[in-house]
XYZ file of N, CA and C in Angstrom:
771
model
N 12.714 17.123 13.665
C 12.509 18.172 14.636
C 12.783 17.625 16.022
N 12.865 18.569 16.992
C 13.251 18.175 18.342
C 12.225 17.258 18.971
N 10.914 17.536 18.705
C 9.878 16.730 19.358
C 9.830 15.325 18.794
N 10.306 15.120 17.571
C 10.337 13.776 16.993
C 11.550 13.008 17.486
N 12.671 13.723 17.648
C 13.932 13.041 17.949
C 14.026 12.589 19.390
N 13.360 13.298 20.291
C 13.569 13.001 21.704
C 12.425 12.171 22.257
N 12.166 11.014 21.628
C 11.042 10.176 22.025
C 11.184 9.626 23.424
N 12.402 9.326 23.830
C 12.603 8.757 25.164
C 12.225 9.767 26.238
N 12.587 11.028 26.016
C 12.225 12.051 26.978
C 10.713 12.206 27.047
N 10.045 12.114 25.898
C 8.588 12.199 25.872
C 7.973 11.117 26.744
N 8.500 9.898 26.636
C 7.942 8.800 27.390
C 8.085 8.998 28.882
N 9.156 9.680 29.316
C 9.405 9.854 30.744
C 8.546 10.935 31.355
N 7.936 11.795 30.533
C 7.096 12.859 31.077
C 5.699 12.775 30.468
N 5.145 11.557 30.477
C 3.854 11.316 29.855
C 2.770 12.201 30.462
N 2.797 12.341 31.784
C 1.756 13.143 32.423
C 1.783 14.577 31.906
N 2.986 15.139 31.735
C 3.109 16.513 31.255
C 2.569 16.660 29.851
N 2.846 15.652 29.029
C 2.360 15.688 27.646
C 0.843 15.670 27.625
N 0.254 14.735 28.381
C -1.201 14.622 28.413
C -1.827 15.908 28.933
N -1.205 16.508 29.936
C -1.736 17.739 30.505
C -1.661 18.869 29.508
N -0.531 18.965 28.787
C -0.385 20.032 27.795
C -1.342 19.844 26.638
N -1.585 18.577 26.218
C -2.530 18.314 25.133
C -3.945 18.679 25.547
N -4.278 18.390 26.821
C -5.610 18.706 27.316
C -5.812 20.220 27.313
N -4.771 20.967 27.732
C -4.850 22.416 27.753
C -4.940 22.977 26.346
N -4.148 22.391 25.426
C -4.161 22.865 24.045
C -5.509 22.638 23.399
N -6.148 21.521 23.755
C -7.452 21.209 23.164
C -8.500 22.222 23.573
N -8.320 22.861 24.773
C -9.290 23.828 25.242
C -8.931 25.240 24.822
N -7.701 25.410 24.340
C -7.222 26.741 24.015
C -7.628 27.167 22.627
N -7.243 28.376 22.190
C -7.598 28.894 20.868
C -6.883 28.149 19.768
N -7.481 28.195 18.560
C -6.954 27.472 17.411
C -5.558 27.876 17.011
N -5.253 29.193 16.914
C -3.913 29.617 16.467
C -2.797 29.059 17.320
N -3.037 28.931 18.637
C -1.978 28.412 19.503
C -1.667 26.963 19.176
N -2.698 26.172 18.891
C -2.483 24.766 18.549
C -1.731 24.647 17.242
N -2.057 25.502 16.283
C -1.375 25.448 14.995
C 0.091 25.794 15.149
N 0.385 26.765 16.026
C 1.778 27.169 16.220
C 2.610 26.050 16.817
N 2.000 25.195 17.651
C 2.748 24.120 18.302
C 3.305 23.129 17.306
N 2.616 22.921 16.179
C 3.073 21.931 15.220
C 3.844 22.503 14.064
N 4.066 23.836 14.103
C 4.730 24.484 12.975
C 6.166 24.006 12.859
N 6.571 23.647 11.652
C 7.938 23.217 11.404
C 8.237 21.822 11.902
N 7.199 21.051 12.229
C 7.410 19.724 12.804
C 7.028 18.648 11.810
N 7.886 17.687 11.595
C 7.603 16.622 10.631
C 6.563 15.649 11.141
N 6.074 15.862 12.379
C 5.040 14.978 12.912
C 3.769 15.056 12.089
N 3.626 16.100 11.245
C 2.432 16.219 10.410
C 2.245 15.018 9.514
N 3.330 14.355 9.144
C 3.220 13.177 8.286
C 2.577 12.011 9.015
N 2.472 12.108 10.363
C 1.881 11.038 11.148
C 0.396 11.272 11.430
N -0.161 12.416 11.026
C -1.576 12.630 11.255
C -2.383 11.635 10.420
N -3.542 11.265 10.930
C -4.335 10.225 10.289
C -5.266 10.814 9.236
N -5.378 10.131 8.107
C -6.219 10.603 7.013
C -7.121 9.478 6.539
N -8.164 9.861 5.809
C -9.113 8.894 5.259
C -9.492 9.341 3.860
N -10.094 8.459 3.100
C -10.538 8.797 1.760
C -11.677 9.810 1.828
N -11.643 10.787 0.940
C -12.687 11.803 0.906
C -14.009 11.209 0.432
N -13.946 10.349 -0.568
C -15.145 9.666 -1.081
C -14.881 8.169 -1.048
N -14.990 7.544 0.139
C -14.596 6.135 0.276
C -15.382 5.182 -0.619
N -16.667 5.437 -0.803
C -17.458 4.518 -1.625
C -16.950 4.490 -3.065
N -16.618 5.669 -3.592
C -16.132 5.760 -4.978
C -14.753 5.135 -5.115
N -13.822 5.528 -4.220
C -12.448 5.034 -4.307
C -12.372 3.541 -4.018
N -13.141 3.076 -3.024
C -13.103 1.656 -2.673
C -13.698 0.796 -3.786
N -14.743 1.298 -4.425
C -15.327 0.575 -5.549
C -14.317 0.469 -6.695
N -13.609 1.562 -6.946
C -12.594 1.550 -8.008
C -11.470 0.588 -7.668
N -11.023 0.587 -6.414
C -9.944 -0.308 -5.995
C -10.376 -1.768 -6.071
N -11.624 -2.047 -5.689
C -12.127 -3.426 -5.770
C -12.157 -3.908 -7.207
N -12.573 -3.029 -8.116
C -12.597 -3.392 -9.536
C -11.189 -3.641 -10.055
N -10.235 -2.824 -9.599
C -8.838 -3.008 -10.016
C -8.288 -4.318 -9.474
N -8.656 -4.670 -8.227
C -8.179 -5.929 -7.648
C -8.706 -7.128 -8.441
N -9.979 -7.086 -8.807
C -10.553 -8.171 -9.620
C -9.831 -8.256 -10.962
N -9.613 -7.112 -11.585
C -8.927 -7.081 -12.881
C -7.494 -7.577 -12.751
N -6.838 -7.238 -11.645
C -5.463 -7.657 -11.417
C -5.366 -9.168 -11.257
N -6.275 -9.743 -10.448
C -6.251 -11.189 -10.248
C -6.660 -11.930 -11.519
N -7.505 -11.313 -12.316
C -7.840 -11.920 -13.611
C -6.612 -11.959 -14.504
N -5.835 -10.882 -14.484
C -4.585 -10.836 -15.249
C -3.647 -11.947 -14.786
N -3.515 -12.095 -13.455
C -2.626 -13.113 -12.892
C -3.073 -14.510 -13.318
N -4.365 -14.766 -13.233
C -4.884 -16.086 -13.582
C -4.687 -16.413 -15.057
N -4.616 -15.381 -15.889
C -4.474 -15.609 -17.330
C -3.016 -15.750 -17.777
N -2.087 -15.683 -16.836
C -0.675 -15.916 -17.164
C -0.453 -17.435 -17.163
N -0.198 -18.035 -18.324
C -0.114 -19.509 -18.396
C 0.899 -20.117 -17.439
N 2.083 -19.534 -17.338
C 3.113 -20.118 -16.467
C 2.732 -20.009 -14.996
N 1.877 -19.056 -14.647
C 1.387 -18.972 -13.270
C 0.430 -20.123 -12.996
N -0.402 -20.456 -13.958
C -1.363 -21.547 -13.796
C -0.682 -22.900 -13.650
N 0.531 -23.016 -14.166
C 1.252 -24.286 -14.070
C 1.798 -24.547 -12.666
N 1.832 -23.521 -11.833
C 2.326 -23.687 -10.464
C 1.259 -24.351 -9.587
N 1.683 -25.107 -8.560
C 0.708 -25.665 -7.611
C -0.077 -24.542 -6.929
N -1.302 -24.843 -6.516
C -2.158 -23.825 -5.935
C -1.536 -23.172 -4.705
N -0.873 -23.962 -3.863
C -0.275 -23.369 -2.665
C 0.849 -22.404 -3.024
N 1.589 -22.701 -4.110
C 2.629 -21.780 -4.572
C 2.005 -20.496 -5.129
N 0.916 -20.658 -5.864
C 0.201 -19.504 -6.395
C -0.247 -18.590 -5.259
N -0.765 -19.190 -4.211
C -1.279 -18.416 -3.089
C -0.159 -17.679 -2.358
N 1.002 -18.319 -2.212
C 2.147 -17.661 -1.582
C 2.534 -16.414 -2.371
N 2.585 -16.537 -3.690
C 2.950 -15.406 -4.536
C 1.922 -14.278 -4.440
N 0.644 -14.635 -4.527
C -0.408 -13.618 -4.530
C -0.514 -12.925 -3.175
N -0.379 -13.697 -2.101
C -0.421 -13.087 -0.766
C 0.668 -12.043 -0.601
N 1.818 -12.306 -1.184
C 2.951 -11.409 -1.038
C 2.827 -10.154 -1.899
N 2.238 -10.285 -3.084
C 2.332 -9.188 -4.045
C 1.003 -8.522 -4.390
N -0.115 -8.925 -3.758
C -1.399 -8.355 -4.168
C -1.427 -6.839 -4.000
N -0.809 -6.320 -2.928
C -0.849 -4.877 -2.683
C -0.058 -4.090 -3.737
N 1.226 -4.441 -4.004
C 1.934 -3.709 -5.065
C 1.295 -3.886 -6.436
N 0.740 -5.075 -6.706
C 0.041 -5.266 -7.977
C -1.193 -4.369 -8.056
N -1.901 -4.235 -6.933
C -3.081 -3.376 -6.907
C -2.696 -1.922 -7.151
N -1.615 -1.473 -6.532
C -1.189 -0.081 -6.713
C -0.732 0.150 -8.151
N -0.069 -0.822 -8.745
C 0.259 -0.719 -10.172
C -1.005 -0.618 -11.015
N -2.015 -1.401 -10.640
C -3.294 -1.335 -11.349
C -3.974 0.013 -11.178
N -3.891 0.588 -9.984
C -4.458 1.924 -9.756
C -3.773 2.961 -10.642
N -2.460 2.819 -10.778
C -1.717 3.730 -11.652
C -2.147 3.536 -13.105
N -2.263 2.293 -13.519
C -2.642 2.003 -14.903
C -4.043 2.511 -15.218
N -4.954 2.414 -14.255
C -6.338 2.855 -14.464
C -6.535 4.331 -14.141
N -5.473 5.006 -13.766
C -5.520 6.440 -13.462
C -6.518 6.755 -12.353
N -6.457 6.001 -11.275
C -7.321 6.235 -10.117
C -6.656 7.267 -9.213
N -7.334 8.395 -9.014
C -6.798 9.466 -8.175
C -7.345 9.332 -6.755
N -6.510 9.659 -5.784
C -6.886 9.553 -4.376
C -7.071 10.945 -3.785
N -8.275 11.193 -3.256
C -8.537 12.420 -2.519
C -8.764 12.045 -1.064
N -8.007 12.665 -0.179
C -8.073 12.298 1.232
C -8.419 13.502 2.092
N -8.933 13.226 3.271
C -9.225 14.251 4.269
C -8.642 13.783 5.589
N -8.396 14.727 6.482
C -7.862 14.362 7.788
C -8.910 13.588 8.569
N -8.487 12.502 9.179
C -9.398 11.650 9.924
C -9.591 12.184 11.336
N -10.839 12.128 11.803
C -11.151 12.587 13.161
C -10.862 11.473 14.150
N -9.578 11.133 14.278
C -9.180 10.060 15.189
C -9.130 10.589 16.611
N -9.578 9.824 17.596
C -9.515 10.281 18.985
C -8.077 10.587 19.396
N -7.915 11.603 20.238
C -6.587 11.960 20.721
C -6.071 10.889 21.671
N -4.775 10.987 21.983
C -4.179 10.042 22.929
C -4.899 10.102 24.273
N -5.217 11.336 24.728
C -5.901 11.493 26.008
C -7.279 10.843 25.980
N -8.021 11.046 24.880
C -9.348 10.437 24.768
C -9.276 8.926 24.797
N -8.254 8.368 24.113
C -8.129 6.906 24.076
C -7.804 6.360 25.460
N -6.921 7.066 26.197
C -6.550 6.594 27.533
C -7.749 6.651 28.477
N -8.496 7.769 28.416
C -9.661 7.901 29.286
C -10.730 6.870 28.939
N -10.923 6.627 27.646
C -11.917 5.637 27.216
C -11.519 4.248 27.664
N -10.216 3.936 27.560
C -9.733 2.620 27.980
C -9.935 2.424 29.477
N -9.652 3.482 30.259
C -9.840 3.372 31.706
C -11.306 3.172 32.054
N -12.197 3.799 31.276
C -13.611 3.715 31.591
C -14.202 2.370 31.205
N -13.822 1.876 30.044
C -14.442 0.668 29.517
C -13.576 -0.575 29.637
N -12.358 -0.416 30.141
C -11.500 -1.580 30.349
C -11.016 -2.160 29.044
N -10.868 -3.472 29.029
C -10.281 -4.174 27.884
C -11.144 -4.081 26.645
N -12.429 -3.808 26.780
C -13.323 -3.810 25.617
C -13.227 -2.525 24.825
N -12.447 -1.558 25.303
C -12.373 -0.276 24.606
C -11.705 -0.413 23.253
N -10.761 -1.315 23.144
C -10.065 -1.518 21.876
C -10.424 -2.878 21.313
N -11.085 -2.860 20.186
C -11.525 -4.120 19.589
C -10.331 -4.891 19.058
N -10.332 -6.227 19.183
C -9.230 -7.030 18.666
C -9.051 -6.832 17.165
N -7.818 -6.657 16.744
C -7.528 -6.527 15.325
C -7.836 -5.162 14.746
N -8.270 -4.219 15.588
C -8.601 -2.902 15.080
C -7.349 -2.218 14.566
N -7.471 -1.533 13.427
C -6.341 -0.842 12.823
C -6.548 0.661 12.888
N -5.449 1.408 12.943
C -5.524 2.857 12.882
C -5.721 3.284 11.434
N -6.381 4.418 11.194
C -6.438 4.957 9.830
C -5.022 5.219 9.322
N -4.807 5.153 8.015
C -3.462 5.400 7.472
C -2.988 6.807 7.817
N -1.681 6.967 7.915
C -1.105 8.276 8.189
C -0.940 9.053 6.884
N -0.772 10.369 7.023
C -0.571 11.212 5.846
C 0.696 10.807 5.095
N 1.726 10.391 5.830
C 2.966 9.966 5.181
C 2.785 8.713 4.355
N 1.996 7.777 4.882
C 1.746 6.529 4.141
C 0.941 6.797 2.871
N -0.053 7.681 2.982
C -0.846 8.031 1.806
C 0.004 8.776 0.787
N 0.882 9.640 1.277
C 1.746 10.394 0.366
C 2.670 9.472 -0.408
N 3.109 8.373 0.217
C 3.945 7.407 -0.492
C 3.184 6.793 -1.660
N 1.899 6.489 -1.455
C 1.077 5.928 -2.528
C 0.863 6.960 -3.626
N 0.518 8.183 -3.221
C 0.294 9.241 -4.208
C 1.574 9.535 -4.994
N 2.713 9.521 -4.293
C 3.982 9.756 -4.973
C 4.294 8.677 -6.000
N 3.949 7.439 -5.645
C 4.159 6.338 -6.586
C 3.283 6.521 -7.826
N 2.003 6.840 -7.618
C 1.090 7.042 -8.749
C 1.592 8.171 -9.646
N 2.018 9.270 -9.025
C 2.515 10.406 -9.804
C 3.750 10.024 -10.615
N 4.618 9.194 -10.035
C 5.817 8.751 -10.747
C 5.440 7.936 -11.978
N 4.497 7.028 -11.818
C 4.050 6.217 -12.959
C 3.445 7.090 -14.051
N 2.619 8.035 -13.650
C 1.962 8.892 -14.641
C 2.952 9.802 -15.345
N 3.985 10.221 -14.645
C 4.995 11.078 -15.275
C 5.773 10.319 -16.343
N 5.883 9.004 -16.184
C 6.601 8.181 -17.164
C 5.705 7.735 -18.307
N 4.384 7.953 -18.163
C 3.424 7.537 -19.189
C 3.662 6.070 -19.588
N 3.604 5.190 -18.597
C 3.888 3.769 -18.795
C 2.825 3.137 -19.684
N 3.270 2.340 -20.639
C 2.349 1.712 -21.587
C 1.752 0.435 -20.986
N 0.739 -0.105 -21.686
C 0.074 -1.331 -21.240
C 1.062 -2.492 -21.149
N 1.918 -2.632 -22.154
C 2.897 -3.724 -22.138
C 3.911 -3.545 -21.015
N 4.331 -2.323 -20.783
C 5.288 -2.076 -19.703
C 4.665 -2.403 -18.345
N 3.404 -2.042 -18.169
C 2.718 -2.408 -16.921
C 2.666 -3.927 -16.771
N 2.412 -4.635 -17.854
C 2.330 -6.094 -17.798
C 3.670 -6.699 -17.382
N 4.763 -6.196 -17.942
C 6.088 -6.734 -17.596
C 6.462 -6.373 -16.156
N 6.070 -5.177 -15.726
C 6.320 -4.787 -14.337
C 5.551 -5.692 -13.377
N 4.314 -5.988 -13.724
C 3.503 -6.879 -12.883
C 4.110 -8.278 -12.836
N 4.628 -8.742 -13.977
C 5.270 -10.050 -13.996
C 6.498 -10.096 -13.112
N 7.279 -9.006 -13.110
C 8.455 -8.937 -12.254
C 8.068 -8.977 -10.781
N 6.989 -8.272 -10.438
C 6.527 -8.242 -9.048
C 5.934 -9.594 -8.644
N 5.144 -10.179 -9.526
C 4.446 -11.432 -9.222
C 5.410 -12.582 -8.967
N 6.374 -12.745 -9.833
C 7.275 -13.899 -9.736
C 8.493 -13.543 -8.880
N 8.277 -13.611 -7.582
C 9.331 -13.293 -6.613
C 9.872 -14.595 -6.025
N 11.086 -15.013 -6.397
C 11.605 -16.307 -5.940
C 12.133 -16.303 -4.508
N 12.168 -15.125 -3.885
C 12.785 -15.008 -2.559
C 11.807 -15.188 -1.408
N 10.567 -15.548 -1.699
C 9.563 -15.689 -0.647
C 9.723 -17.013 0.095
N 9.586 -17.006 1.406
C 9.631 -18.272 2.153
C 8.417 -19.132 1.842
N 8.620 -20.438 1.820
C 7.527 -21.366 1.564
C 7.408 -21.822 0.129
N 8.227 -21.264 -0.756
C 8.191 -21.667 -2.162
C 9.079 -22.885 -2.395
N 8.625 -23.760 -3.276
C 9.390 -24.936 -3.668
C 9.981 -24.777 -5.071
N 9.226 -24.123 -5.956
C 9.651 -23.978 -7.359
C 10.452 -22.695 -7.548
N 11.441 -22.471 -6.714
C 12.149 -21.200 -6.728
C 12.917 -20.954 -8.032
N 13.558 -21.980 -8.565
C 14.322 -21.788 -9.796
C 13.399 -21.455 -10.971
N 12.269 -22.127 -11.031
C 11.292 -21.861 -12.103
C 10.764 -20.435 -11.983
N 10.430 -20.028 -10.756
C 9.881 -18.686 -10.531
C 10.941 -17.625 -10.809
N 12.182 -17.908 -10.418
C 13.268 -16.970 -10.694
C 13.461 -16.791 -12.199
N 13.342 -17.882 -12.937
C 13.452 -17.795 -14.394
C 12.342 -16.953 -14.998
N 11.119 -17.066 -14.451
C 10.000 -16.275 -14.953
C 10.204 -14.787 -14.661
N 10.732 -14.484 -13.490
C 11.000 -13.084 -13.167
C 12.071 -12.516 -14.095
N 13.096 -13.314 -14.366
C 14.162 -12.863 -15.256
C 13.619 -12.637 -16.669
N 12.731 -13.517 -17.116
C 12.123 -13.358 -18.441
C 11.293 -12.078 -18.524
N 10.567 -11.757 -17.447
C 9.764 -10.533 -17.432
C 10.652 -9.304 -17.533
N 11.779 -9.323 -16.820
C 12.715 -8.205 -16.883
C 13.352 -8.086 -18.263
N 13.723 -9.210 -18.854
C 14.317 -9.183 -20.184
C 13.322 -8.672 -21.222
N 12.067 -9.112 -21.112
C 11.035 -8.661 -22.042
C 10.804 -7.157 -21.907
N 10.833 -6.661 -20.666
C 10.669 -5.225 -20.451
C 11.833 -4.459 -21.068
N 13.041 -4.948 -20.863
C 14.221 -4.282 -21.406
C 14.182 -4.245 -22.928
N 13.823 -5.364 -23.546
C 13.754 -5.418 -25.009
C 12.665 -4.494 -25.548
N 11.535 -4.451 -24.863
C 10.445 -3.565 -25.301
C 10.874 -2.108 -25.231
N 11.541 -1.732 -24.150
C 11.986 -0.348 -23.982
C 13.008 0.014 -25.053
N 13.933 -0.867 -25.332
C 14.953 -0.603 -26.352
C 14.332 -0.450 -27.731
N 13.229 -1.169 -27.981
C 12.587 -1.121 -29.294
C 11.704 0.113 -29.452
N 10.948 0.443 -28.413
C 9.959 1.513 -28.511
C 10.533 2.870 -28.098
N 11.461 2.873 -27.152
C 12.002 4.136 -26.624
C 13.505 4.209 -26.894
N 13.858 4.159 -28.146
C 15.279 4.136 -28.513
C 16.001 5.411 -28.103
N 15.279 6.527 -28.037
C 15.924 7.784 -27.681
C 16.060 8.006 -26.189
N 15.493 7.124 -25.400
C 15.536 7.279 -23.947
C 16.324 6.124 -23.345
N 17.642 6.316 -23.239
C 18.512 5.253 -22.752
C 18.283 4.929 -21.270
N 17.700 5.873 -20.550
C 17.538 5.690 -19.101
C 16.153 5.161 -18.720
N 15.296 4.906 -19.692
C 13.917 4.539 -19.354
C 13.850 3.215 -18.584
N 14.620 2.236 -18.973
C 14.589 0.951 -18.265
C 14.970 1.138 -16.801
N 15.970 1.972 -16.551
C 16.377 2.248 -15.175
C 15.271 2.984 -14.419
N 14.582 3.902 -15.108
C 13.480 4.634 -14.472
C 12.347 3.687 -14.081
N 12.066 2.719 -14.937
C 11.009 1.756 -14.637
C 11.400 0.857 -13.470
N 12.671 0.581 -13.345
C 13.121 -0.212 -12.196
C 13.076 0.605 -10.899
N 13.199 1.927 -11.021
C 12.994 2.784 -9.848
C 11.546 2.680 -9.381
N 10.625 2.592 -10.329
C 9.208 2.393 -9.999
C 9.040 1.121 -9.167
N 9.721 0.053 -9.596
C 9.647 -1.202 -8.839
C 10.207 -1.039 -7.431
N 11.287 -0.279 -7.297
C 11.873 -0.090 -5.969
C 10.941 0.710 -5.065
N 10.182 1.647 -5.638
C 9.235 2.440 -4.848
C 8.115 1.574 -4.284
N 7.820 0.486 -4.968
C 6.747 -0.405 -4.503
C 7.074 -1.037 -3.155
N 8.354 -1.108 -2.815
C 8.738 -1.731 -1.547
C 8.254 -0.918 -0.351
N 7.962 0.356 -0.572
C 7.496 1.200 0.531
C 5.982 1.110 0.727
N 5.298 0.364 -0.137
C 3.844 0.229 -0.038
C 3.520 -0.878 0.955
N 2.784 -0.534 1.986
C 2.417 -1.470 3.043
C 1.064 -2.093 2.747
N 1.003 -3.431 2.705
C -0.248 -4.129 2.381
C -1.333 -3.815 3.399
N -0.973 -3.688 4.682
C -1.964 -3.372 5.706
C -2.588 -2.001 5.474
N -1.780 -1.056 5.005
C -2.284 0.279 4.699
C -3.278 0.219 3.543
N -2.954 -0.571 2.515
C -3.844 -0.701 1.361
C -5.176 -1.327 1.783
N -5.115 -2.368 2.600
C -6.337 -3.020 3.075
C -7.165 -2.061 3.923
N -6.492 -1.319 4.793
C -7.188 -0.368 5.670
C -7.816 0.758 4.864
N -7.132 1.212 3.840
C -7.582 2.360 3.064
C -8.743 2.014 2.136
N -8.634 0.872 1.430
C -9.579 0.589 0.358
C -10.657 -0.450 0.689
N -10.439 -1.273 1.697
C -11.388 -2.358 1.938
C -12.132 -2.258 3.267
N -11.460 -1.772 4.301
C -12.140 -1.669 5.592
C -13.343 -0.721 5.551
N -13.287 0.418 4.827
C -14.440 1.322 4.839
C -15.735 0.701 4.310
N -15.624 -0.293 3.417
C -16.842 -0.868 2.840
C -17.092 -2.305 3.282
N -16.040 -3.010 3.700
C -16.190 -4.409 4.095
C -16.057 -4.569 5.602
N -15.343 -3.648 6.234
C -15.037 -3.797 7.653
C -13.775 -4.624 7.813
N -13.602 -5.219 8.993
C -12.436 -6.064 9.243
C -12.460 -7.236 8.273
N -11.435 -7.343 7.455
C -11.404 -8.369 6.423
C -10.079 -9.119 6.479
N -10.157 -10.425 6.325
C -8.961 -11.250 6.223
C -8.594 -11.343 4.749
N -7.548 -10.614 4.366
C -7.185 -10.547 2.949
C -6.752 -11.909 2.431
N -6.128 -12.730 3.264
C -5.711 -14.059 2.819
C -6.917 -14.891 2.389
N -7.973 -14.862 3.205
C -9.174 -15.615 2.867
C -9.821 -15.078 1.599
N -9.874 -13.749 1.483
C -10.506 -13.149 0.316
C -9.714 -13.447 -0.952
N -8.388 -13.388 -0.864
C -7.560 -13.666 -2.034
C -7.687 -15.118 -2.468
N -7.731 -16.029 -1.497
C -7.884 -17.448 -1.829
C -9.221 -17.684 -2.528
N -10.272 -17.070 -2.019
C -11.586 -17.236 -2.636
C -11.604 -16.676 -4.044
N -10.991 -15.497 -4.225
C -10.961 -14.873 -5.556
C -10.068 -15.646 -6.502
N -8.978 -16.202 -5.971
C -8.043 -16.939 -6.821
C -8.677 -18.229 -7.334
N -9.497 -18.844 -6.511
C -10.143 -20.091 -6.912
C -11.404 -19.863 -7.746
N -11.901 -18.643 -7.721
C -13.113 -18.329 -8.495
C -12.739 -18.026 -9.931
N -13.708 -18.127 -10.795
C -13.528 -17.760 -12.192
C -13.943 -16.311 -12.338
N -12.964 -15.403 -12.274
C -13.243 -13.988 -12.298
C -13.619 -13.527 -13.705
């Protein structure tokens, strides 16, 4: 839409925007709704979990189960601990979302009551530098949540089996392209083995569906749109607060889950 495309013009008339938003906030509801009609900016509105305690508890259980699965992969255990940590840091979010799909965890969200741009500017002017806490994150946007929901729906439409989920997780886990890895050839071989095992399983179990292997690889490609920061903000901040996922993953990886 025009209001999304002309960002530079928006920046040059900031005062006008703030003034119009202030007026709209005081005006009747129908007028505000009309302003956003037909605008793709709706995907940028902020949302939160409808029942955060329930969803976050489910996600935490899935994360524990996921890391337990990872720890029980013998070839993963043969890697040095620092290599293990590099892999897990990179893939914990897509592995978690795969686990959510496997456990059939549904996400119900509501629009978040995030302060408007005008409120944030006025608050910052009043309280100075302390108005924005260091490391504070914005609630996820509707578009980001929709990407997660779309991924879950795709998995459920394919009715992915337990073995297929395991091979998909192996493909995601053993990523040889990450910086900081030393055993790249070994890890690349493990990823190739996971893909071959998935292909053979599909050919054996789904002989009538020649395109299923390609469909499952589309699932893997969709995982690239999943942002780890969004997952942490959505499932862990509501119950834990500001959390360093690297520290938590290291602690969980070294623990006997």
